[in-house]
Short mmCIF file of C-alpha atoms and ligand atoms in Angstrom, two decimals:
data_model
loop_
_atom_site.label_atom_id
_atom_site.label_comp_id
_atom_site.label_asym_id
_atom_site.label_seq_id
_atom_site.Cartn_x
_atom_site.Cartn_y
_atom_site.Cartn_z
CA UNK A 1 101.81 96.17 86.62
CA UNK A 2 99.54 96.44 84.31
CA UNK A 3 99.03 93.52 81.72
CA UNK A 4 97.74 93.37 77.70
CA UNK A 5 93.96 93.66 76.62
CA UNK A 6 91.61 90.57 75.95
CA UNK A 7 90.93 89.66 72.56
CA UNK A 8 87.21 88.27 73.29
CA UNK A 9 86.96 84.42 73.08
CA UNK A 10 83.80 83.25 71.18
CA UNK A 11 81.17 80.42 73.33
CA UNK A 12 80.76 77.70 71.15
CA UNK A 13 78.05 75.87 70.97
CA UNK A 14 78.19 72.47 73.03
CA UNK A 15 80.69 71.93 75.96
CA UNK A 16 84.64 71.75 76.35
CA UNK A 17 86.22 68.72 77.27
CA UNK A 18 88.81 68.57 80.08
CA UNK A 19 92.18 68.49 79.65
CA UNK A 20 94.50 65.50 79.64
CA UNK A 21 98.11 66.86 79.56
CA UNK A 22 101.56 65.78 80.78
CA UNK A 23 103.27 66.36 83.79
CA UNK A 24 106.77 66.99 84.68
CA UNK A 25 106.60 65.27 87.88
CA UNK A 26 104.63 62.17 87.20
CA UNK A 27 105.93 61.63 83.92
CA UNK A 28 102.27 61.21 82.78
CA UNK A 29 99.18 62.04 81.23
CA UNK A 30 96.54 63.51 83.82
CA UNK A 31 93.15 64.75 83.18
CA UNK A 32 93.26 67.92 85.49
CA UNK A 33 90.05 68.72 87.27
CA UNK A 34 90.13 72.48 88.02
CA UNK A 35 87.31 73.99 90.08
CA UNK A 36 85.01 76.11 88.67
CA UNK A 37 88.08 78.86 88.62
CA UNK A 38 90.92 77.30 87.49
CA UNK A 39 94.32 78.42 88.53
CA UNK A 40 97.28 79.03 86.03
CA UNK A 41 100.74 80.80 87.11
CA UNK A 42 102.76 80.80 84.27
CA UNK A 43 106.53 82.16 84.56
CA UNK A 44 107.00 85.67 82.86
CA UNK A 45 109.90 86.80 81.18
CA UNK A 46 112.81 88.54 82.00
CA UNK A 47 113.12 91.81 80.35
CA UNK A 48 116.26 92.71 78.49
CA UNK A 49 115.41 91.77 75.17
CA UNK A 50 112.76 91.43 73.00
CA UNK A 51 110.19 88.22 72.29
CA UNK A 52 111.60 85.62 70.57
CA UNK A 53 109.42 82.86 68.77
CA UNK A 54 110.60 80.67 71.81
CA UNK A 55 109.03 82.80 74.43
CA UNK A 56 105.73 82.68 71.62
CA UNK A 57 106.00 79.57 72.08
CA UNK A 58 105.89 78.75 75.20
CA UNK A 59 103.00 81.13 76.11
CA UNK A 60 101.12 79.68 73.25
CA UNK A 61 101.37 76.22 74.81
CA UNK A 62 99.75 78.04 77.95
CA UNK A 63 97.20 80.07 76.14
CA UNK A 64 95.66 76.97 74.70
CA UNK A 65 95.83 76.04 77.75
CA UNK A 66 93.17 78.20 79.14
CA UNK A 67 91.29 78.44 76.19
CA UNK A 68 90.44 74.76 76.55
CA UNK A 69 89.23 75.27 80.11
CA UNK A 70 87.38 78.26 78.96
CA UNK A 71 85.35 76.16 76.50
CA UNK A 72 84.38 73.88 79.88
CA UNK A 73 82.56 77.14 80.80
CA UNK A 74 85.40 77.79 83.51
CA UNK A 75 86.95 80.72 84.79
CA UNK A 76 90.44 80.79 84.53
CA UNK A 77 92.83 82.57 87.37
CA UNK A 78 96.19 83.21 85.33
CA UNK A 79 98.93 84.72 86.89
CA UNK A 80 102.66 85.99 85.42
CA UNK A 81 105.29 87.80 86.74
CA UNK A 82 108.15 89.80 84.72
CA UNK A 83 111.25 89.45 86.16
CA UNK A 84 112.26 93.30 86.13
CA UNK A 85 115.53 92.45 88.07
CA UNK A 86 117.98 90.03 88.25
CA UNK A 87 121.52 89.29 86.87
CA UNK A 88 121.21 89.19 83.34
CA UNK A 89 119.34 92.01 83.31
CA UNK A 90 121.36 94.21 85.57
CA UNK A 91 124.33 92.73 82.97
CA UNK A 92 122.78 93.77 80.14
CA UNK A 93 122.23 97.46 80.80
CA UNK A 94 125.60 97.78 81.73
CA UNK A 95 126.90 95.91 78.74
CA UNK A 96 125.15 98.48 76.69
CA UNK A 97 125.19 101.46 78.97
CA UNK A 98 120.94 101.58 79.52
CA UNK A 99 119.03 102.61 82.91
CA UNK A 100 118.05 98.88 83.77
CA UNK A 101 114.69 100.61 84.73
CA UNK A 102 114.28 101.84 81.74
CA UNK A 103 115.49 98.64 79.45
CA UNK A 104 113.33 96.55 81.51
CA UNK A 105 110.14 99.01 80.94
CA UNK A 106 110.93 99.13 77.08
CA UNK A 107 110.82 95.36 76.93
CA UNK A 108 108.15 94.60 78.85
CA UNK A 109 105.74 96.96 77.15
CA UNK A 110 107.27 95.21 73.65
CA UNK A 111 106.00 92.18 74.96
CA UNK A 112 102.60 93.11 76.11
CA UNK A 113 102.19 94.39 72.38
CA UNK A 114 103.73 91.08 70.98
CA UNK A 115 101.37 89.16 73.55
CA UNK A 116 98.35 91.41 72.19
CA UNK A 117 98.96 91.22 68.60
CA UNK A 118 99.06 87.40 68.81
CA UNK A 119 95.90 87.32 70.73
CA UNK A 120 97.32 85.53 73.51
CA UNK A 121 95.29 85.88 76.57
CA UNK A 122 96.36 88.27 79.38
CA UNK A 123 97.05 87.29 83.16
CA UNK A 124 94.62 88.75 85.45
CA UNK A 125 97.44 89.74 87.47
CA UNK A 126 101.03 90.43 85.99
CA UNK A 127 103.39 91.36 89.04
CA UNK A 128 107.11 92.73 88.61
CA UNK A 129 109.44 91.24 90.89
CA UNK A 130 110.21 94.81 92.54
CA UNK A 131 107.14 95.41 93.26
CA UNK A 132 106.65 92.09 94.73
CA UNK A 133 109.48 92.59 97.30
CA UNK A 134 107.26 93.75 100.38
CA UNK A 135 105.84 90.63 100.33
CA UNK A 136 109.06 88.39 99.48
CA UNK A 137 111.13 89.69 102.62
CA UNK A 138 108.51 88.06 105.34
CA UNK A 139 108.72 84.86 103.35
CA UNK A 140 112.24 84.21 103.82
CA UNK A 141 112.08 85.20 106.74
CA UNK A 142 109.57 82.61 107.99
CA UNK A 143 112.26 80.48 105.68
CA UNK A 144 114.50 81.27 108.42
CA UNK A 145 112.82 80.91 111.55
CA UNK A 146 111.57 77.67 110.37
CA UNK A 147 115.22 76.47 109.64
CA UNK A 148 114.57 76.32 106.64
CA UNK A 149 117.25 79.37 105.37
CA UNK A 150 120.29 79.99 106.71
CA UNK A 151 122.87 82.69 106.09
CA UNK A 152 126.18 82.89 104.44
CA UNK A 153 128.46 86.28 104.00
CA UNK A 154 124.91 88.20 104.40
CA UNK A 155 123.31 86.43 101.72
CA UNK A 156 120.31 83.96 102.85
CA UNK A 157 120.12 80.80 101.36
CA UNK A 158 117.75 78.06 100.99
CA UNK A 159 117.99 74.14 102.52
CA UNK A 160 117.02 71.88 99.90
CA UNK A 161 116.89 69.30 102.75
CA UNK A 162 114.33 71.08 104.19
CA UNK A 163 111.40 70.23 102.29
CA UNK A 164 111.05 66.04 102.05
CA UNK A 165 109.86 66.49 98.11
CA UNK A 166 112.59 67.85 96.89
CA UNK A 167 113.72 66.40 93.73
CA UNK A 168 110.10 65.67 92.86
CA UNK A 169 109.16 67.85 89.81
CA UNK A 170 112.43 67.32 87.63
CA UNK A 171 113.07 63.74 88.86
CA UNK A 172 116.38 64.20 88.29
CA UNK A 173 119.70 62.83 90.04
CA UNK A 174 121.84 64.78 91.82
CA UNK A 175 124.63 65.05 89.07
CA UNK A 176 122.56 65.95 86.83
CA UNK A 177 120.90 69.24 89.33
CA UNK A 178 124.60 70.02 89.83
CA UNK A 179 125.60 70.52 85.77
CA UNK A 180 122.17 72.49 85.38
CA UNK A 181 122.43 74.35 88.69
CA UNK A 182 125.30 75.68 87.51
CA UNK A 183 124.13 76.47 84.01
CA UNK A 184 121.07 77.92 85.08
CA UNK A 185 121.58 80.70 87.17
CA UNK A 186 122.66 78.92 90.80
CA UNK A 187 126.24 78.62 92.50
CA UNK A 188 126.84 75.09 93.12
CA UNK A 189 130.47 75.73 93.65
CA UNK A 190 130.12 78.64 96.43
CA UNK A 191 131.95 77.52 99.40
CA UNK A 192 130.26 77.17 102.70
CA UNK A 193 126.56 76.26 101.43
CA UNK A 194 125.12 73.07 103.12
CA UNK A 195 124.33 71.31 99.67
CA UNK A 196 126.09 72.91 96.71
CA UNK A 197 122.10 72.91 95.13
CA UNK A 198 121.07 75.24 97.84
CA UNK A 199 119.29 78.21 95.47
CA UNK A 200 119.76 81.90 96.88
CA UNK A 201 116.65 83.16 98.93
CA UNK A 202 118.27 86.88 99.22
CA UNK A 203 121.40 88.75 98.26
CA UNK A 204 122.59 91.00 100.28
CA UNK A 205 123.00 94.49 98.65
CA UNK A 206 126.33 94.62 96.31
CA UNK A 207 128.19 97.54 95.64
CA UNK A 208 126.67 99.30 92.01
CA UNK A 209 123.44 97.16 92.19
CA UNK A 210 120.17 97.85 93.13
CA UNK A 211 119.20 97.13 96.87
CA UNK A 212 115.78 97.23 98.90
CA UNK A 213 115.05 97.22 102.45
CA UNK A 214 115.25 93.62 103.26
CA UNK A 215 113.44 94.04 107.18
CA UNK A 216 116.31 91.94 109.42
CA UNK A 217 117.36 90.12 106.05
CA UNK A 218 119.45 93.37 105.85
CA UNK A 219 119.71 95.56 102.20
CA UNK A 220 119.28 93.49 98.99
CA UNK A 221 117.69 92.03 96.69
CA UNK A 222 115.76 88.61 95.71
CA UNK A 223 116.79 85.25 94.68
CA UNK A 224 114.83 84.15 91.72
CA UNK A 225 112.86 81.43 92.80
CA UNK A 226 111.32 82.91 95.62
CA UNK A 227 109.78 85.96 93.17
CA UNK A 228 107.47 83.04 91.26
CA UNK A 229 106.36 81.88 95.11
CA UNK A 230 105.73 84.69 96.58
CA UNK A 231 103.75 85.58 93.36
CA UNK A 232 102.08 82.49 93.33
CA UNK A 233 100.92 82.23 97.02
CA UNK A 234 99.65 85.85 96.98
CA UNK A 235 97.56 85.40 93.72
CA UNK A 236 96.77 82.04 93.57
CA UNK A 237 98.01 79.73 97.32
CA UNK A 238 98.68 76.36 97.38
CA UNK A 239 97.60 73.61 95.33
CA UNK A 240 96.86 75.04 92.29
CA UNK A 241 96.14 73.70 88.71
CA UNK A 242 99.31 74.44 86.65
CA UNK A 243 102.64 75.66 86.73
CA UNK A 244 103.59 76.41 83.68
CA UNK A 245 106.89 77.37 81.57
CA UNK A 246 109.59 75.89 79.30
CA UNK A 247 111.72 72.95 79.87
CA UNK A 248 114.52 74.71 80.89
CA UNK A 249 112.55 75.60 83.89
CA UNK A 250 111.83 72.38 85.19
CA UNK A 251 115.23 72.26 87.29
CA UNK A 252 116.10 74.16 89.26
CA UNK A 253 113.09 77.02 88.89
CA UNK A 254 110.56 75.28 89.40
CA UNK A 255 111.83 72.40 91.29
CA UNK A 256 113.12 75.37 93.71
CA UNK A 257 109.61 76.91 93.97
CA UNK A 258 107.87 74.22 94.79
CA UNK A 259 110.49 73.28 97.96
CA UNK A 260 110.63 76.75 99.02
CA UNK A 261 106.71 76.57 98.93
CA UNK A 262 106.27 73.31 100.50
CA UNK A 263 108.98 73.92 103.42
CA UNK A 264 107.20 77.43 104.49
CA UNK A 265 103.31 76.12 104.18
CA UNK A 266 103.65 72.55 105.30
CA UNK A 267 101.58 71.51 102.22
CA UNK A 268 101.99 69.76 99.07
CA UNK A 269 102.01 69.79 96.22
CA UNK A 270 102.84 73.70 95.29
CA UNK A 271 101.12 72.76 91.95
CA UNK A 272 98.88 69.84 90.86
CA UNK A 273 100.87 69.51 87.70
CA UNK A 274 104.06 71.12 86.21
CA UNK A 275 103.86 71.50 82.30
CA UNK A 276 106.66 72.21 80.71
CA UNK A 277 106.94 73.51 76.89
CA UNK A 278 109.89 72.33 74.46
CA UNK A 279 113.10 74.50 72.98
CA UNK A 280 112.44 76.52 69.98
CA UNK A 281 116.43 76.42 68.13
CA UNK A 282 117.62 78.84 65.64
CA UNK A 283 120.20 77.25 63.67
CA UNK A 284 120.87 73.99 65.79
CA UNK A 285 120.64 76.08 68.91
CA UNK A 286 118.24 76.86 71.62
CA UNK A 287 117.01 80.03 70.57
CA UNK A 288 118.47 82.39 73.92
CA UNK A 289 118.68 85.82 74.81
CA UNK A 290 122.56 85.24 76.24
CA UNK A 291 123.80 83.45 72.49
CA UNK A 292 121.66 86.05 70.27
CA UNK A 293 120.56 83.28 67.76
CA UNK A 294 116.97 85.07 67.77
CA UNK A 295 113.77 85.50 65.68
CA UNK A 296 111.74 88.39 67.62
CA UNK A 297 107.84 88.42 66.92
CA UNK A 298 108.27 92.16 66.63
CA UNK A 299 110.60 92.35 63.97
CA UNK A 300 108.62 89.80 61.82
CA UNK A 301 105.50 92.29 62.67
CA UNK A 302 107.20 95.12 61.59
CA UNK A 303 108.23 93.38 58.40
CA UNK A 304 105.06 93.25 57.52
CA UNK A 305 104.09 89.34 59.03
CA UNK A 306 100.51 88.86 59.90
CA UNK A 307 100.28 87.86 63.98
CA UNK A 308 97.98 85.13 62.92
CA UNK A 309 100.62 83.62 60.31
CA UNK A 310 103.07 83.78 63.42
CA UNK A 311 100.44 82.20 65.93
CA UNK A 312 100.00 79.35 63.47
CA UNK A 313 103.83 78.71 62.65
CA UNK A 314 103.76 77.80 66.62
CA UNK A 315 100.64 75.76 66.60
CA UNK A 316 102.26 73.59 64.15
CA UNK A 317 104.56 72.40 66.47
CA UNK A 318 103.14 70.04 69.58
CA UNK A 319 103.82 72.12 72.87
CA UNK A 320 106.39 69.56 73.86
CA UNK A 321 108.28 68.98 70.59
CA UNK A 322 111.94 70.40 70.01
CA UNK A 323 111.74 71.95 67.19
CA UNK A 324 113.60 74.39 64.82
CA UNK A 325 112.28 77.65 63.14
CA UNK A 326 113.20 78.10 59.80
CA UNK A 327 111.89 80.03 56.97
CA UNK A 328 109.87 77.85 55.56
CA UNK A 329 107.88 76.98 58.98
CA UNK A 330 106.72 80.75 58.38
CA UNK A 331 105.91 80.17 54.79
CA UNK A 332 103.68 77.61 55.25
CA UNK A 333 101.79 79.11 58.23
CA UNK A 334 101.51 82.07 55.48
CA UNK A 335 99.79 80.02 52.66
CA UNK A 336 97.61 77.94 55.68
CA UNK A 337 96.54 81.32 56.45
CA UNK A 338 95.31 82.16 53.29
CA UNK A 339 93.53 78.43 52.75
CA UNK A 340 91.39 78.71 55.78
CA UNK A 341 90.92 82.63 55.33
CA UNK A 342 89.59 82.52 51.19
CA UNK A 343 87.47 78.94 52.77
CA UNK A 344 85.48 80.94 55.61
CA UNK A 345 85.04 83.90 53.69
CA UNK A 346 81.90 82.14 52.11
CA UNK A 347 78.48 82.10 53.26
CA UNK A 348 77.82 78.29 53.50
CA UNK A 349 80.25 75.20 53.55
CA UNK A 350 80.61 71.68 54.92
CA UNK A 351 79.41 71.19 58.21
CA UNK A 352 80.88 72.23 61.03
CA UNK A 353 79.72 70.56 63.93
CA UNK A 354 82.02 67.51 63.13
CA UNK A 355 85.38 69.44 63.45
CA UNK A 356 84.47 71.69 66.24
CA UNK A 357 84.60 68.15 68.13
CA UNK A 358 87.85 67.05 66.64
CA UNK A 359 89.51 70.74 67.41
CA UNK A 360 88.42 69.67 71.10
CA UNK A 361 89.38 66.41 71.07
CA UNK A 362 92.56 67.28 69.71
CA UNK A 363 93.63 70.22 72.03
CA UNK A 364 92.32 68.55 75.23
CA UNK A 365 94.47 65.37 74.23
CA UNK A 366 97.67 67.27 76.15
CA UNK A 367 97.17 70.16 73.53
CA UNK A 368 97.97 68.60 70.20
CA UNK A 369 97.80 71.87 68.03
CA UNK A 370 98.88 69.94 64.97
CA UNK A 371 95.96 67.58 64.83
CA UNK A 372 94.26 70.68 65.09
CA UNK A 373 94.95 72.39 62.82
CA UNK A 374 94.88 69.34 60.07
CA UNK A 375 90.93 69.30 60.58
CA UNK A 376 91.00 72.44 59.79
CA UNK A 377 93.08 72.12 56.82
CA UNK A 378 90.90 68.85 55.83
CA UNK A 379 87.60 71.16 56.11
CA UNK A 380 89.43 74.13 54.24
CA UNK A 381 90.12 71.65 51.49
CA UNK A 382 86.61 70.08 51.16
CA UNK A 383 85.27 74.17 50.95
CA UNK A 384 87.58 74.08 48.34
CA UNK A 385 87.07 71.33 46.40
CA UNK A 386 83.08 70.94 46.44
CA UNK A 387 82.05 73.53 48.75
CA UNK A 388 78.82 72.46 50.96
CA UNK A 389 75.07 74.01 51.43
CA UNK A 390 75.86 74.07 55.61
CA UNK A 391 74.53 78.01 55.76
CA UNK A 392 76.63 79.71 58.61
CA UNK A 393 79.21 76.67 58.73
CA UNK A 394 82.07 79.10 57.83
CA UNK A 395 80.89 81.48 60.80
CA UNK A 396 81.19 78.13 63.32
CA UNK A 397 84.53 77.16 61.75
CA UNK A 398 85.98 80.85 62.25
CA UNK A 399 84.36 81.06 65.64
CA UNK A 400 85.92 78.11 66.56
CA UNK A 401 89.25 78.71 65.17
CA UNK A 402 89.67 81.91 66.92
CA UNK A 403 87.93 80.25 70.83
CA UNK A 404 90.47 77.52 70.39
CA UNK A 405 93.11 78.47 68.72
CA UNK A 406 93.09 81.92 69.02
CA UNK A 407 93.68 82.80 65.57
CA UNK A 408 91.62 85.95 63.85
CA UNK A 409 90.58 84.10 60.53
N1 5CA B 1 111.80 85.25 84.09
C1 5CA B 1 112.13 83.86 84.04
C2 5CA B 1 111.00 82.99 84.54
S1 5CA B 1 110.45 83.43 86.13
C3 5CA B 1 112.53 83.43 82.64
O1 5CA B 1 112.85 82.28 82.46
N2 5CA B 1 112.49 84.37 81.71
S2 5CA B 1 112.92 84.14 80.18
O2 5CA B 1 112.68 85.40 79.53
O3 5CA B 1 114.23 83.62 80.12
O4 5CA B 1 111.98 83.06 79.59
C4 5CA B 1 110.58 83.25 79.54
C5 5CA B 1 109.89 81.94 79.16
O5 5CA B 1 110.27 81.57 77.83
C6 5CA B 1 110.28 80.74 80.05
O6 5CA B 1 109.17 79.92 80.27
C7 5CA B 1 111.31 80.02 79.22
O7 5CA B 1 111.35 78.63 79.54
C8 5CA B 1 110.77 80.25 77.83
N3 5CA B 1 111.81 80.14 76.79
C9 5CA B 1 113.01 80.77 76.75
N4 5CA B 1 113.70 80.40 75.65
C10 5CA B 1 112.93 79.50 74.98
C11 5CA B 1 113.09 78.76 73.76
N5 5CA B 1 114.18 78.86 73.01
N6 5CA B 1 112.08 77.93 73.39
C12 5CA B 1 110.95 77.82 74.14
N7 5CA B 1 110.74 78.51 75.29
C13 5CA B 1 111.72 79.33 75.71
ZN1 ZN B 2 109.31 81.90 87.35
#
């Protein structure tokens, strides 16, 4: 598939400093130390309804991400899928009668023009689960022959036993994977799986439903889990930087992947580090696609909402934070806007050197946006109040603002 165009990221002057940011499976702060390309899979959404400020969120947590590393003069290798079928897509375009071809084109090219306006940077590759399943069938497979897979009623399953790390990322207890297996898209109650956790590897072909030619797996389709691997180890193999998504990925998506990528490589880890975003709510609820409680970036574009106001309503909010969107978040991203907009559209000001170092310090200290963005609002303020001779320090701050932040002053 295709992804989104690059909004160019400005070089600052100086160098980036790595990143220190928290990880799922230790529990702790590491300072990651990517290559000179570092690697980034990030999980894409699944297409039956527009963006919603939680999905924003999430791949803002990511972009800034990358942005940091790009400031260490790094490449970054960022990969995303779109998960063009599964179940609650499928159940959505019957619900409302749609071509779930169709719904899931529709929705992904909303989101590549959500993902544009708010400058958030493009995967260099961005794979659709259908198109990766000539390269998902062979994996199970292996799954299989290894003893790692076994079938039940034509569908293949996979053995969490088989991989000695499972359990690892979440670091949760096995009550606890059984309540969000259940929630989250698994069958812990099927009868005749080895361990009611066991995730689906392939489905064999049901009647209505999409199939594909699933080699000696027989006609079907793919578990979820398996998609993000096979994506991963095409684009990316073993052992790289960050996986990335919301919380409510942790178990059992990515928890899965990593098994089902450890069992058929013999490695470890799947990823150095699993970083995982907070919940955005909507009235005292996650926002979510299945309860409807939604604020979509595109309607708030359409409604006349700068991107940028949007993009800074999320940086606000720390990456890991809960937290609930309300109008006012968007009101005060709105008059922030302004602040630093009428405060770099000066020749001269304060200088600038200063905060460029606290944006980095701030962003590479596990991506604290909001410390961010208060230098900002301190050097905004100081414009303000008593201007400063600094000639081009206005330039720096909006070069800056957009490199790191990725917001268009
Ligand atoms: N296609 C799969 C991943 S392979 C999927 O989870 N799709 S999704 O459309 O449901 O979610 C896309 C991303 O948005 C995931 O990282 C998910 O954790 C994140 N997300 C969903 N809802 C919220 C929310 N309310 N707040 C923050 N992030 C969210
Ligand atoms: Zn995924």
């Amino acid at each position: 598939m295709h992804a989104w165009p690059a909004s160019e990221v400005p070089a600052l002057p100086g160098k980036g400093r790595d990143l220190r940011i928290h990880d799922t499976a230790t529990g702790e702060l590491v300072t990651l130390d990517p290559g000179p390309v570092a690697r980034i899979y990030v999980c894409g959404i699944t297409p039956y309804d527009a963006t919603h400020m939680g999905h924003a969120a999430t791949y803002n947590a990511f972009d800034l991400v990358q942005r940091v590393w790009l400031d260490t003069k790094r490449q970054v290798h960022y990969v995303q899928n779109v998960t063009d079928v599964d179940d609650p897509l499928l159940e959505r375009a019957t619900r409302d009668g749609k071509d779930w071809v169709a719904l899931a084109e529709s929705e992904t090219a909303l989101f590549r023009e959500d993902m544009t306006a708010l400058r958030l940077l493009p995967p260099r590759h961005y794979i659709g689960a259908v198109e990766a399943i000539p390269g998902i069938v062979p994996l199970v497979e292996r799954l299989r022959d290894l003893g790692a897979a076994y079938e039940l009623e034509g569908d293949t399953y996979f053995s969490v036993e088989s991989d000695a790390h499972f359990g690892e990322v979440s670091g949760l207890d096995a009550a606890a994977m059984k309540l969000l297996s259940a929630e989250r898209g698994g069958d812990p109650e099927r009868p005749g799986k080895k361990n009611p956790l066991d995730p689906m590897l392939w489905m064999a072909a049901r009647e209505g439903e999409p199939s594909w030619d699933g080699g000696s797996l027989g006609r079907g389709r793919p578990g979820w889990h398996i998609e993000c691997v096979a994506i991963a180890l095409d684009h990316l193999g073993m052992g790289f930087d960050v996986q990335g998504g919301g919380s409510d990925l942790a178990f059992p998506h990515h928890e899965m992947g990593a098994s089902h990528a450890q069992a058929l490589t013999g490695e470890y880890p799947f990823a150095k580090a699993y970083v995982h975003a907070g919940m955005v709510a909507l009235n005292g609820a996650k926002m979510s696609k299945s309860k409807g409680n939604l604020v979509f970036v595109s309607k708030l574009r359409r409604d006349g909402v700068d991107a940028a106001a949007i993009r800074l309503a999320l940086l606000a909010h720390h990456y890991r934070a809960d937290w609930e969107w309300t109008d006012s978040v968007l009101t005060e991203a709105v008059e922030r806007l302004g602040r630093w907009r009428a405060a770099v559209s000066r020749p001269d000001g304060p200088p600038a050197e200063a905060l460029v170092e606290e944006l980095r310090e701030a962003l590479a200290n596990d991506l604290d946006a909001p410390s961010a963005l208060a230098a900002v609002d301190r050097w905004a303020a100081r414009q303000a109040a008593e201007g400063g001779t600094d000639e081009g320090a206005p330039g720096v701050v909006s070069r800056a603002v957009d490199a790191l932040l990725g917001v268009a002053l």
